[in-house]
């Protein structure tokens, strides 16, 4: 069997063409998923509050144990928009029309979050942690998009580098991982 084993990543459709980000609206970051401490949502909130990202927006879609924390943060910061659970056409519109960059700040060894593939298939940039299989799914060649778990400053810096503080256009999508061997 040696030499016959290959890694096959989760399939990702080729990215659809995206509308270019225009300067008439702020860069919009998003979190889509279960709102649990292990998913890093509190770390994301702290990073977003501390980062130099101008008028950037943060859309949070999901449900879970940290929903009350998210609601309080959204009430205290007009740049945070908590949507609750989204699915189907509403989720597709969020990815296709609103978000410029998905943030996956997982604190646990998440093996391969499906939301990363959903974002990548739509040409969205993804900022993720180095936990579990996330680095392989985000894209091995995109180290600036990967930060260690629970690193508020690093997560905020990655967000600022994706267009928040510097203005600029829509963040570029990372390249797809290629199967080995």
N, CA and C of each residue as an Amber inpcrd file, in Angstrom:
protein
   543
   0.8000000  -1.1950000   0.0000000   0.0000000   0.0000000   0.0000000
   0.8460000   1.2630000   0.0000000   2.1210000   1.1560000   0.3500000
   2.9410000   2.3640000   0.3500000   2.9440000   3.0150000  -1.0120000
   2.8470000   4.3420000  -0.9760000   2.8620000   5.0990000  -2.2130000
   1.5020000   5.1530000  -2.8940000   0.5550000   4.4030000  -2.3730000
  -0.7560000   4.3810000  -3.0110000  -1.7880000   5.1940000  -2.2270000
  -1.3690000   5.7660000  -1.1180000  -2.2840000   6.5580000  -0.3140000
  -2.1960000   8.0150000  -0.7440000  -3.3450000   8.6330000  -0.9580000
  -3.3820000  10.0510000  -1.3270000  -4.3870000  10.7800000  -0.4450000
  -4.0990000  12.0180000  -0.1760000  -5.0380000  12.8590000   0.5510000
  -5.9590000  13.5020000  -0.4680000  -7.2440000  13.3520000  -0.2420000
  -8.2200000  13.9970000  -1.1100000  -9.0100000  14.9670000  -0.2320000
  -8.8200000  16.2380000  -0.4830000  -9.5100000  17.2620000   0.2960000
 -10.9850000  17.2710000  -0.0580000 -11.7970000  17.8480000   0.8320000
 -13.2040000  17.9990000   0.5130000 -13.3200000  18.7420000  -0.8080000
 -14.1880000  18.2610000  -1.6680000 -14.3060000  18.9330000  -2.9700000
 -14.8750000  20.3390000  -2.8080000 -14.3160000  21.2510000  -3.5760000
 -14.7960000  22.6270000  -3.5980000 -15.0020000  22.9950000  -5.0540000
 -16.2050000  23.4080000  -5.3830000 -16.4590000  23.8550000  -6.7360000
 -15.5960000  25.0690000  -7.0170000 -15.2630000  25.2560000  -8.2880000
 -14.5160000  26.4460000  -8.6580000 -15.2960000  27.6710000  -8.2250000
 -14.5890000  28.6540000  -7.7220000 -15.2380000  29.8730000  -7.2340000
 -15.9970000  30.5670000  -8.3430000 -17.2070000  30.9620000  -8.0060000
 -18.0150000  31.7550000  -8.9330000 -17.4390000  33.1600000  -8.9830000
 -17.6090000  33.8390000 -10.1110000 -17.1630000  35.2410000 -10.1530000
 -17.9290000  36.0600000  -9.1150000 -17.2140000  36.9250000  -8.4330000
 -17.8260000  37.7640000  -7.3950000 -17.8730000  39.2030000  -7.8730000
 -18.8310000  39.9140000  -7.3610000 -18.8720000  41.3390000  -7.6150000
 -17.7420000  41.9710000  -6.8190000 -17.0530000  42.9030000  -7.4150000
 -15.9550000  43.5650000  -6.7210000 -16.4960000  44.3870000  -5.5580000
 -15.7460000  44.3720000  -4.4710000 -16.1110000  45.2160000  -3.3260000
 -15.9760000  46.6690000  -3.7600000 -16.9330000  47.4680000  -3.3950000
 -16.8630000  48.8850000  -3.7230000 -16.6350000  49.6730000  -2.4430000
 -16.0140000  50.8130000  -2.5860000 -15.6980000  51.6350000  -1.4270000
 -16.9200000  52.3290000  -0.8420000 -18.0960000  52.1550000  -1.4610000
 -19.2860000  52.8140000  -0.9260000 -19.9000000  52.0530000   0.2440000
 -19.3290000  50.9130000   0.5950000 -19.7940000  50.1970000   1.7840000
 -18.5780000  49.6370000   2.5210000 -18.7260000  49.4820000   3.8270000
 -17.5910000  48.9690000   4.6040000 -17.2950000  47.5090000   4.2800000
 -16.0680000  47.1000000   4.5270000 -15.7010000  45.6910000   4.4080000
 -16.5110000  44.9230000   5.4480000 -17.0620000  43.7850000   5.0460000
 -17.9050000  43.0060000   5.9420000 -17.2920000  41.6380000   6.2060000
 -16.9880000  41.3900000   7.4780000 -16.4960000  40.1010000   7.9360000
 -17.6810000  39.3030000   8.4360000 -17.5710000  37.9810000   8.4160000
 -18.6890000  37.1860000   8.8860000 -18.2630000  35.9250000   9.6140000
 -19.1260000  35.5190000  10.5170000 -19.0150000  34.2320000  11.2030000
 -20.3360000  33.5300000  10.9700000 -20.2790000  32.2890000  10.5020000
 -21.4850000  31.5080000  10.2580000 -21.2830000  30.1450000  10.9020000
 -22.0960000  29.8290000  11.9130000 -21.9470000  28.5310000  12.5550000
 -22.5320000  28.4890000  13.9460000 -22.1790000  27.4290000  14.6450000
 -22.6460000  27.2340000  16.0160000 -21.9350000  28.2190000  16.9360000
 -22.7090000  28.8610000  17.7970000 -22.1640000  29.8770000  18.6960000
 -21.7540000  29.2480000  20.0190000 -20.6360000  28.5470000  20.0070000
 -20.0990000  27.9160000  21.2030000 -18.7120000  28.4450000  21.4990000
 -18.3000000  28.3500000  22.7530000 -16.9730000  28.8320000  23.1420000
 -15.8800000  28.1390000  22.3310000 -16.0600000  26.8540000  22.0230000
 -15.0530000  26.1120000  21.2610000 -14.9230000  26.6060000  19.8240000
 -15.9230000  27.3300000  19.3370000 -15.8760000  27.8800000  17.9790000
 -15.1680000  29.2240000  17.9190000 -14.7830000  29.7690000  19.0930000
 -13.9780000  30.9860000  19.1350000 -14.7460000  32.2740000  18.9230000
 -16.0450000  32.2470000  19.0810000 -16.8410000  33.4420000  18.8190000
 -16.5170000  34.5800000  19.7790000 -16.2320000  34.2830000  21.0430000
 -15.8770000  35.3360000  22.0000000 -14.5270000  35.9430000  21.6340000
 -13.5880000  35.1080000  21.2050000 -12.2870000  35.6090000  20.7340000
 -12.4890000  36.5320000  19.5460000 -13.3690000  36.1580000  18.6300000
 -13.6450000  37.0040000  17.4630000 -14.2200000  38.3510000  17.8950000
 -15.1550000  38.3450000  18.8170000 -15.7280000  39.6080000  19.2950000
 -14.6560000  40.5100000  19.9100000 -13.7750000  39.9290000  20.7230000
 -12.6980000  40.7110000  21.3470000 -11.7480000  41.2530000  20.2850000
 -11.4120000  40.4300000  19.2980000 -10.5020000  40.8530000  18.2270000
 -11.1290000  41.9600000  17.3870000 -12.4010000  41.8150000  17.0670000
 -13.0900000  42.8220000  16.2540000 -13.1280000  44.1610000  16.9870000
 -13.4020000  44.1290000  18.2810000 -13.4590000  45.3610000  19.0710000
 -12.0930000  46.0340000  19.1670000 -11.0260000  45.2510000  19.2290000
  -9.6860000  45.7920000  19.4360000  -8.9540000  46.1550000  18.1420000
  -9.3840000  45.6020000  17.0130000  -8.6500000  45.7810000  15.7560000
  -8.8740000  47.1640000  15.1510000  -7.8670000  47.6320000  14.4430000
  -7.9490000  48.9000000  13.7180000  -8.5170000  48.6000000  12.3280000
  -9.8400000  48.4890000  12.2610000 -10.4720000  48.1220000  10.9900000
 -11.5320000  49.1260000  10.5620000 -11.3910000  50.3480000  11.0280000
 -12.2680000  51.4290000  10.5770000 -13.7360000  51.1090000  10.7800000
 -14.5200000  51.2980000   9.7300000 -15.9590000  51.0970000   9.8320000
 -16.3880000  49.7050000   9.3720000 -15.4580000  48.7670000   9.3650000
 -15.7830000  47.3950000   8.9510000 -16.9490000  46.8550000   9.7760000
 -17.6930000  45.9720000   9.1730000 -18.8550000  45.3620000   9.8070000
 -18.5620000  43.9050000  10.1300000 -19.2660000  43.3630000  11.1170000
 -19.1780000  41.9480000  11.4580000 -20.5880000  41.3870000  11.5030000
 -20.8730000  40.4420000  10.6260000 -22.1650000  39.7620000  10.6180000
 -21.9760000  38.4000000  11.2660000 -22.8140000  38.0900000  12.2430000
 -22.7400000  36.8020000  12.9310000 -24.0550000  36.0740000  12.7050000
 -23.9580000  34.8710000  12.1660000 -25.1440000  34.0620000  11.8980000
 -24.9630000  32.7050000  12.5570000 -25.8780000  32.3580000  13.4280000
 -25.8030000  31.0710000  14.0920000 -26.6530000  31.0580000  15.3430000
 -26.6010000  29.9410000  16.0330000 -27.2880000  29.8270000  17.3210000
 -26.4450000  28.9410000  18.2150000 -26.6780000  29.0810000  19.5150000
 -25.9250000  28.2690000  20.4550000 -25.7680000  28.9600000  21.7880000
 -24.9120000  28.3800000  22.6150000 -24.7420000  28.8010000  24.0030000
 -24.2820000  30.2460000  24.1550000 -23.5700000  30.7860000  23.1830000
 -23.0380000  32.1480000  23.2890000 -23.9590000  33.1890000  22.6650000
 -25.1920000  32.8310000  22.3190000 -26.1110000  33.7660000  21.6680000
 -26.3510000  35.0210000  22.5070000 -26.4880000  34.8760000  23.8170000
 -26.7210000  36.0310000  24.6880000 -25.5260000  36.9780000  24.6540000
 -24.3300000  36.4240000  24.6270000 -23.1130000  37.2380000  24.5360000
 -23.1020000  38.0030000  23.2210000 -23.4870000  37.3430000  22.1450000
 -23.5070000  37.9770000  20.8200000 -24.5420000  39.1030000  20.7900000
 -25.7210000  38.8330000  21.3240000 -26.7720000  39.8540000  21.3590000
 -26.3120000  41.0810000  22.1300000 -25.6370000  40.8820000  23.2530000
 -25.1310000  42.0030000  24.0500000 -24.0770000  42.7810000  23.2740000
 -23.1750000  42.0810000  22.5940000 -22.1330000  42.7460000  21.8130000
 -22.7500000  43.5470000  20.6730000 -23.7480000  42.9780000  20.0080000
 -24.4190000  43.6850000  18.9150000 -25.1470000  44.9180000  19.4370000
 -25.6980000  44.8320000  20.6380000 -26.3690000  45.9810000  21.2370000
 -25.4110000  47.0970000  21.6070000 -24.1690000  46.7410000  21.9050000
 -23.1690000  47.7240000  22.3280000 -22.3390000  48.2810000  21.1750000
 -22.3500000  47.6340000  20.0170000 -21.5180000  48.0480000  18.8820000
 -22.3540000  47.9640000  17.6070000 -22.6670000  49.0930000  17.0280000
 -23.5270000  49.1430000  15.8400000 -22.8980000  48.4560000  14.6310000
 -21.5960000  48.1870000  14.6770000 -20.9420000  47.5140000  13.5460000
 -21.1880000  46.0140000  13.5500000 -21.7500000  45.4640000  14.6380000
 -22.0070000  44.0260000  14.7500000 -23.4800000  43.7660000  14.4780000
 -23.7380000  42.8650000  13.5510000 -25.0940000  42.5090000  13.1480000
 -25.3150000  41.0230000  13.4360000 -26.1340000  40.7290000  14.4500000
 -26.4270000  39.3430000  14.7990000 -27.7160000  38.9300000  14.1120000
 -27.6350000  37.8930000  13.2720000 -28.7730000  37.4530000  12.4680000
 -29.5030000  36.2440000  13.0290000 -28.9160000  35.5570000  14.0050000
 -29.4970000  34.2770000  14.4050000 -29.1600000  33.2310000  13.3510000
 -29.8880000  32.1330000  13.3750000 -29.6180000  31.0350000  12.4470000
 -30.0560000  31.4160000  11.0370000 -29.2170000  31.1240000  10.0420000
 -29.5780000  31.3270000   8.6400000 -29.3500000  30.0240000   7.8900000
 -30.1570000  29.7870000   6.8900000 -29.9810000  28.6040000   6.0480000
 -30.5840000  28.8860000   4.6820000 -30.3920000  27.9540000   3.7720000
 -30.9860000  28.0530000   2.4460000 -30.6300000  29.3310000   1.7080000
 -31.6520000  29.9600000   1.1280000 -31.4480000  31.1580000   0.3150000
 -30.8680000  32.3130000   1.1290000 -31.2670000  32.4110000   2.3910000
 -30.7480000  33.4860000   3.2390000 -29.2360000  33.3200000   3.4630000
 -28.8070000  32.0880000   3.6800000 -27.3750000  31.8210000   3.8660000
 -26.6150000  32.0700000   2.5630000 -27.1790000  31.6260000   1.4420000
 -26.5370000  31.8420000   0.1440000 -26.3740000  33.3340000  -0.1320000
 -27.4040000  34.1190000   0.1650000 -27.3220000  35.5660000  -0.0600000
 -26.2630000  36.1970000   0.8370000 -26.1490000  35.7150000   2.0630000
 -25.1340000  36.2310000   2.9730000 -23.7430000  36.0250000   2.3770000
 -23.4690000  34.8130000   1.9120000 -22.1680000  34.5170000   1.3010000
 -21.9730000  35.2740000  -0.0170000 -23.0040000  35.2900000  -0.8500000
 -22.8570000  35.8180000  -2.2100000 -22.9200000  37.3360000  -2.3010000
 -23.6640000  37.9730000  -1.4160000 -23.9250000  39.3970000  -1.5840000
 -23.3900000  40.2940000  -0.4760000 -23.1300000  39.7430000   0.7020000
 -22.7670000  40.6110000   1.8200000 -21.3400000  40.4560000   2.3160000
 -20.9130000  39.2200000   2.5330000 -19.6110000  39.0150000   3.1720000
 -18.4590000  39.2440000   2.2070000 -17.4030000  39.8330000   2.7420000
 -16.1480000  39.9790000   2.0140000 -15.1150000  38.9830000   2.5080000
 -15.2550000  38.5480000   3.7490000 -14.2860000  37.6290000   4.3420000
 -14.9540000  36.8440000   5.4670000 -14.8220000  35.5310000   5.4450000
 -15.3330000  34.6750000   6.5110000 -14.2440000  34.5040000   7.5580000
 -14.6390000  34.5050000   8.8290000 -13.6840000  34.2760000   9.9190000
 -14.0890000  32.9970000  10.6430000 -13.1330000  32.0700000  10.7790000
 -13.3600000  30.7820000  11.4380000 -12.3570000  30.6730000  12.5890000
 -12.7150000  31.2340000  13.7650000 -11.7630000  31.3250000  14.8760000
 -11.8080000  30.1400000  15.8390000 -12.0210000  28.9400000  15.3330000
 -12.1780000  27.7570000  16.1900000 -11.0500000  27.6140000  17.1930000
 -11.4190000  27.1870000  18.4030000 -10.4620000  26.9690000  19.4780000
 -10.1520000  25.4900000  19.6660000 -10.9450000  24.6370000  19.0710000
 -10.7400000  23.1930000  19.1890000 -10.1980000  22.6630000  17.8660000
  -9.7620000  21.4240000  17.8590000  -9.1650000  20.8240000  16.6620000
 -10.2450000  20.4380000  15.6510000 -10.9020000  21.4400000  15.1250000
 -11.9670000  21.2640000  14.1410000 -11.3640000  20.5840000  12.9080000
 -11.8150000  19.3880000  12.5520000 -11.1420000  18.6530000  11.4880000
 -11.2950000  19.2710000  10.0970000 -12.4660000  19.7580000   9.7610000
 -12.6840000  20.3320000   8.4310000 -14.0410000  21.0250000   8.4000000
 -14.1170000  22.2550000   8.8930000 -15.4080000  22.9240000   8.9400000
 -15.9930000  23.1410000   7.5410000 -17.1940000  22.6660000   7.3450000
 -17.8690000  22.7790000   6.0490000 -18.0190000  24.2350000   5.6220000
 -18.2040000  25.1390000   6.5750000 -18.4070000  26.5490000   6.2540000
 -17.2110000  27.1230000   5.4770000 -16.0170000  26.6040000   5.7050000
 -14.8440000  27.0690000   4.9570000 -15.0080000  26.7260000   3.4830000
 -15.4220000  25.5010000   3.1920000 -15.6220000  25.1260000   1.7950000
 -16.7610000  25.9090000   1.1580000 -17.8110000  26.1790000   1.9280000
 -18.9100000  26.9860000   1.3950000 -18.4100000  28.3700000   0.9950000
 -17.5800000  28.9700000   1.8310000 -17.0440000  30.3000000   1.5370000
 -16.0820000  30.2600000   0.3570000 -15.2010000  29.2910000   0.3490000
 -14.2110000  29.2090000  -0.7240000 -14.8580000  28.9550000  -2.0750000
 -15.9450000  28.1750000  -2.0900000 -16.6080000  27.9120000  -3.3690000
 -17.2690000  29.1730000  -3.9170000 -17.3910000  30.1790000  -3.0800000
 -17.9680000  31.4540000  -3.5040000 -16.8910000  32.5320000  -3.6780000
 -15.6450000  32.1460000  -3.5700000 -14.5540000  33.0870000  -3.7840000
 -14.2730000  34.0100000  -2.6190000 -14.7740000  33.6660000  -1.4180000
 -14.5130000  34.5070000  -0.2430000 -13.1550000  34.1930000   0.3650000
 -12.4950000  35.2210000   0.8500000 -11.2970000  35.0070000   1.6480000
 -11.7270000  34.4110000   2.9810000 -10.8420000  33.6310000   3.5970000
 -11.1380000  33.0060000   4.8760000  -9.9720000  33.2510000   5.8260000
 -10.2840000  33.7800000   6.9990000  -9.3060000  33.8810000   8.0850000
  -9.6510000  32.7600000   9.0450000  -8.6930000  31.9210000   9.3670000
  -8.9470000  30.8050000  10.2710000  -7.8250000  30.6220000  11.2670000
  -8.0870000  29.7730000  12.2620000  -7.0440000  29.4560000  13.2330000
  -6.2590000  28.2300000  12.7510000  -5.1890000  27.9490000  13.4560000
  -4.3470000  26.8080000  13.1180000  -4.8500000  25.5260000  13.7790000
  -6.0450000  25.5480000  14.3260000  -6.5970000  24.3880000  15.0380000
  -7.0180000  23.2920000  14.0710000  -6.6850000  22.0630000  14.4080000
  -7.1480000  20.9010000  13.6580000  -6.8080000  20.9520000  12.1870000
  -7.8040000  20.6510000  11.3630000  -7.6020000  20.5940000   9.9170000
  -7.8470000  21.9060000   9.2000000  -8.1260000  22.9610000   9.9330000
  -8.4370000  24.2420000   9.3020000  -7.3190000  24.7190000   8.3700000
  -6.0460000  24.6510000   8.7530000  -5.0100000  25.1270000   7.8300000
  -5.0290000  24.4250000   6.4690000  -5.3070000  23.1410000   6.4450000
  -5.3400000  22.4180000   5.1760000  -6.5540000  22.7980000   4.3450000
  -7.6610000  23.1140000   5.0080000  -8.8770000  23.4520000   4.2830000
  -8.8470000  24.9010000   3.8120000  -8.3230000  25.8140000   4.6480000
  -8.2530000  27.2170000   4.2420000  -7.3510000  27.3310000   3.0270000
  -6.1490000  26.9080000   3.1140000  -5.1910000  26.8460000   2.0220000
  -3.8050000  26.8580000   2.6230000  -3.0310000  25.8070000   2.3980000
  -1.7060000  25.7160000   3.0090000  -0.7750000  26.8770000   2.6690000
  -0.9400000  27.4960000   1.5230000  -0.0260000  28.5520000   1.1070000
  -0.3790000  29.9190000   1.6840000  -1.4400000  30.0320000   2.4540000
  -1.9110000  31.3410000   2.9210000  -1.6600000  31.5600000   4.3980000
  -0.4250000  31.4600000   4.8360000  -0.1250000  31.6300000   6.2570000
  -0.6200000  32.9460000   6.8400000  -0.6270000  34.0660000   6.1030000
  -1.1340000  35.2930000   6.7120000  -2.6110000  35.2060000   7.0910000
  -3.3310000  34.2390000   6.5660000  -4.7430000  34.0730000   6.8840000
  -4.9570000  33.1310000   8.0590000  -3.8990000  32.5950000   8.6290000
  -4.0060000  31.6430000   9.7340000  -3.3790000  32.2160000  10.9950000
  -4.0980000  32.1000000  12.1070000  -3.5910000  32.5850000  13.3870000
  -3.7520000  31.4990000  14.4390000  -2.9180000  31.5340000  15.4600000
  -3.0240000  30.5640000  16.5500000  -4.3360000  30.7700000  17.3050000
  -4.8070000  29.7140000  17.9420000  -6.0600000  29.8130000  18.6890000
  -5.9480000  30.8030000  19.8370000  -7.0500000  31.4810000  20.1220000
  -7.1780000  32.4050000  21.2480000  -6.1860000  33.5670000  21.2010000
  -5.7720000  33.9690000  20.0280000  -4.8430000  35.0820000  19.8710000
  -5.6030000  36.3000000  19.3450000  -6.1270000  37.0930000  20.2570000
  -6.9760000  38.2290000  19.9040000  -6.2410000  39.2000000  18.9840000
  -5.0330000  39.5970000  19.3440000  -4.2970000  40.5800000  18.5480000
  -3.9880000  40.0470000  17.1510000  -3.5960000  38.7790000  17.0580000
  -3.2790000  38.2010000  15.7520000  -4.5180000  38.1040000  14.8690000
  -5.6470000  37.7260000  15.4730000  -6.8900000  37.6370000  14.7150000
  -7.3070000  39.0230000  14.2240000  -7.2110000  40.0080000  15.0940000
  -7.5180000  41.3810000  14.6930000  -6.5760000  41.8860000  13.6170000
  -5.3090000  41.5350000  13.7230000  -4.3300000  41.9380000  12.7100000
  -4.6110000  41.3000000  11.3570000  -5.0320000  40.0390000  11.3690000
  -5.3870000  39.3810000  10.1120000  -6.5850000  40.0710000   9.4790000
  -7.5520000  40.4490000  10.3000000  -8.7290000  41.1540000   9.7780000
  -8.3220000  42.5070000   9.2090000  -7.4840000  43.2380000   9.9230000
  -7.0450000  44.5450000   9.4360000  -6.2920000  44.3970000   8.1180000
  -5.5110000  43.3510000   7.9860000  -4.7600000  43.1160000   6.7660000
  -5.6190000  42.6970000   5.5870000  -6.8540000  42.3020000   5.8550000
  -7.7490000  41.8710000   4.7780000  -8.6200000  43.0000000   4.2630000
  -8.2790000  44.2340000   4.5770000  -8.9900000  45.3340000   3.9620000
  -9.6300000  46.3060000   4.9170000  -9.7190000  45.9630000   6.2040000
 -10.3980000  46.8420000   7.1330000  -9.7090000  48.1840000   7.3020000
  -8.4860000  48.1800000   7.7970000  -7.8090000  49.4370000   8.0770000
  -7.2250000  50.0630000   6.8160000  -6.8660000  49.2400000   5.8370000
  -6.2020000  49.7580000   4.6570000  -7.1720000  50.1450000   3.5520000
  -8.4580000  49.9300000   3.7740000  -9.4030000  50.2150000   2.6900000
  -9.2500000  49.1610000   1.6390000  -8.8910000  49.5470000   0.4540000
  -8.6480000  48.5840000  -0.6030000  -9.9160000  47.8980000  -1.0580000
  -9.7670000  46.8710000  -1.8520000 -10.9120000  46.1790000  -2.4060000
 -11.2460000  44.9340000  -1.6350000 -12.0490000  44.1250000  -2.2480000
 -12.4630000  42.8600000  -1.6580000 -11.2260000  42.0120000  -1.4290000
 -11.1300000  41.3680000  -0.2860000  -9.9950000  40.4890000  -0.0530000
  -9.9540000  39.3740000  -1.0900000  -8.7670000  39.0170000  -1.5100000
  -8.6260000  37.9490000  -2.4940000  -8.8790000  36.6000000  -1.8400000
  -9.4850000  35.7040000  -2.5820000  -9.7120000  34.3550000  -2.0740000
  -8.4030000  33.5890000  -2.0910000  -8.1700000  32.7530000  -1.0770000
  -6.9430000  31.9660000  -1.0610000  -6.9960000  30.8800000  -2.1210000
  -5.8250000  30.4070000  -2.5770000  -5.8340000  29.3340000  -3.5490000
  -6.3420000  28.0350000  -2.9340000  -6.8700000  27.1670000  -3.7760000
  -7.3620000  25.8730000  -3.3100000  -6.1920000  24.9580000  -2.9820000
  -6.3230000  24.1290000  -1.9330000  -5.2760000  23.1440000  -1.6700000
  -5.2610000  22.1010000  -2.7880000  -4.1170000  21.6280000  -3.1210000
  -3.9730000  20.6170000  -4.1600000  -3.7200000  19.2650000  -3.5130000
  -4.3240000  18.2100000  -4.0330000  -4.0650000  16.8700000  -3.4820000
  -2.5800000  16.5370000  -3.5660000  -2.1020000  15.8220000  -2.5640000
  -0.7080000  15.4140000  -2.5740000  -0.5480000  14.1310000  -3.3740000
   0.6410000  13.9440000  -3.8530000   1.1090000  12.7900000  -4.4360000
   0.5930000  11.9830000  -5.4170000
